[in-house]
mmCIF file of C-alpha atoms in Angstrom:
data_model
loop_
_atom_site.group_PDB
_atom_site.id
_atom_site.type_symbol
_atom_site.label_atom_id
_atom_site.label_comp_id
_atom_site.label_asym_id
_atom_site.label_seq_id
_atom_site.Cartn_x
_atom_site.Cartn_y
_atom_site.Cartn_z
ATOM 1 C CA ALA A 245 1.285 -67.752 16.726
ATOM 2 C CA MET A 246 -2.124 -68.944 15.668
ATOM 3 C CA PHE A 247 -1.410 -69.934 12.043
ATOM 4 C CA GLN A 248 2.367 -70.339 12.155
ATOM 5 C CA GLY A 249 3.456 -73.615 10.549
ATOM 6 C CA ARG A 250 0.125 -74.329 8.828
ATOM 7 C CA LYS A 251 0.147 -75.293 5.152
ATOM 8 C CA TYR A 252 -2.477 -74.317 2.597
ATOM 9 C CA VAL A 253 -3.879 -75.735 -0.625
ATOM 10 C CA GLN A 254 -6.010 -74.306 -3.406
ATOM 11 C CA GLN A 255 -8.842 -76.803 -3.479
ATOM 12 C CA GLY A 256 -12.569 -76.988 -3.774
ATOM 13 C CA GLY A 257 -14.947 -74.132 -3.609
ATOM 14 C CA TYR A 258 -16.489 -72.811 -6.764
ATOM 15 C CA LYS A 259 -14.183 -73.396 -9.760
ATOM 16 C CA GLY A 260 -11.132 -73.923 -7.532
ATOM 17 C CA TRP A 261 -11.339 -70.442 -6.066
ATOM 18 C CA ALA A 262 -11.032 -71.632 -2.442
ATOM 19 C CA VAL A 263 -7.962 -71.762 -0.227
ATOM 20 C CA ARG A 264 -8.090 -74.318 2.601
ATOM 21 C CA PHE A 265 -5.842 -75.674 5.320
ATOM 22 C CA ALA A 266 -3.926 -78.582 3.741
ATOM 23 C CA ASP A 267 -4.307 -80.718 6.858
ATOM 24 C CA ASN A 268 -8.104 -80.372 7.019
ATOM 25 C CA LEU A 269 -9.704 -80.127 3.580
ATOM 26 C CA SER A 270 -13.193 -80.719 4.975
ATOM 27 C CA ALA A 271 -13.007 -77.587 7.148
ATOM 28 C CA PRO A 272 -14.430 -74.320 5.841
ATOM 29 C CA GLY A 273 -12.153 -72.394 3.537
ATOM 30 C CA VAL A 274 -9.492 -69.960 4.699
ATOM 31 C CA ALA A 275 -9.960 -67.574 1.767
ATOM 32 C CA THR A 276 -11.913 -67.367 -1.460
ATOM 33 C CA THR A 277 -12.033 -65.202 -4.555
ATOM 34 C CA SER A 278 -15.620 -66.249 -5.345
ATOM 35 C CA TYR A 279 -16.992 -62.819 -4.455
ATOM 36 C CA SER A 280 -14.419 -60.831 -6.434
ATOM 37 C CA PHE A 281 -17.017 -59.984 -9.058
ATOM 38 C CA ALA A 282 -14.829 -57.454 -10.890
ATOM 39 C CA MET A 283 -12.388 -60.267 -11.799
ATOM 40 C CA SER A 284 -12.711 -62.733 -14.641
ATOM 41 C CA ASP A 285 -12.847 -66.454 -13.843
ATOM 42 C CA GLU A 286 -9.196 -66.777 -14.848
ATOM 43 C CA GLU A 287 -8.176 -63.857 -12.625
ATOM 44 C CA ARG A 288 -10.059 -65.334 -9.648
ATOM 45 C CA TYR A 289 -8.344 -68.706 -10.129
ATOM 46 C CA GLU A 290 -4.893 -67.123 -10.445
ATOM 47 C CA MET A 291 -5.478 -64.913 -7.388
ATOM 48 C CA ALA A 292 -6.451 -67.987 -5.350
ATOM 49 C CA ARG A 293 -3.165 -69.555 -6.533
ATOM 50 C CA ARG A 294 -1.271 -66.423 -5.468
ATOM 51 C CA ILE A 295 -2.927 -66.353 -2.039
ATOM 52 C CA THR A 296 -2.093 -70.037 -1.537
ATOM 53 C CA ALA A 297 1.530 -69.537 -2.597
ATOM 54 C CA ALA A 298 1.948 -66.471 -0.370
ATOM 55 C CA LEU A 299 0.462 -68.245 2.651
ATOM 56 C CA ASN A 300 2.727 -71.258 2.141
ATOM 57 C CA LEU A 301 5.797 -69.082 1.569
ATOM 58 C CA THR A 302 5.218 -67.232 4.831
ATOM 59 C CA SER A 303 3.853 -70.099 6.946
ATOM 60 C CA LYS A 304 6.929 -70.265 9.213
ATOM 61 C CA TYR A 305 6.647 -66.611 10.234
ATOM 62 C CA THR A 306 4.420 -64.838 12.711
ATOM 63 C CA ILE A 307 2.096 -62.134 11.435
ATOM 64 C CA GLU A 308 4.300 -59.551 13.157
ATOM 65 C CA GLN A 309 7.373 -60.844 11.306
ATOM 66 C CA ILE A 310 5.528 -60.682 7.981
ATOM 67 C CA GLU A 311 4.328 -57.131 8.658
ATOM 68 C CA ALA A 312 7.842 -56.034 9.641
ATOM 69 C CA ALA A 313 9.242 -57.546 6.450
ATOM 70 C CA CYS A 314 6.636 -55.629 4.420
ATOM 71 C CA VAL A 315 7.618 -52.352 6.083
ATOM 72 C CA ALA A 316 11.309 -53.035 5.475
ATOM 73 C CA GLN A 317 10.671 -53.915 1.816
ATOM 74 C CA ALA A 318 8.597 -50.775 1.300
ATOM 75 C CA ALA A 319 11.465 -48.679 2.703
ATOM 76 C CA ARG A 320 13.932 -50.365 0.314
ATOM 77 C CA ASP A 321 11.579 -49.802 -2.626
ATOM 78 C CA ALA A 322 11.131 -46.126 -1.708
ATOM 79 C CA GLU A 323 14.905 -45.703 -1.536
ATOM 80 C CA LYS A 324 15.269 -47.147 -5.047
ATOM 81 C CA CYS A 325 12.793 -44.581 -6.370
ATOM 82 C CA LYS A 326 15.013 -41.760 -5.095
ATOM 83 C CA SER A 327 17.991 -42.968 -7.159
#
């Protein structure tokens, strides 16, 4: 599991829009919202926060476990719509 157990931080980049590995802040960023031109500055900052939070929340899981959880949640949501 390539990224399992890694932690992330919203730091650096342009206006704090970068997401980096917490254990190596000098490495290139993991993700950025800098090129999301349809978003306002505030939206870009908040999306970078959301990406960071989601990555940290799921850091103990493999990608396959995360994808399976998404499929299971979508099935539960679809079932609620039928009620």
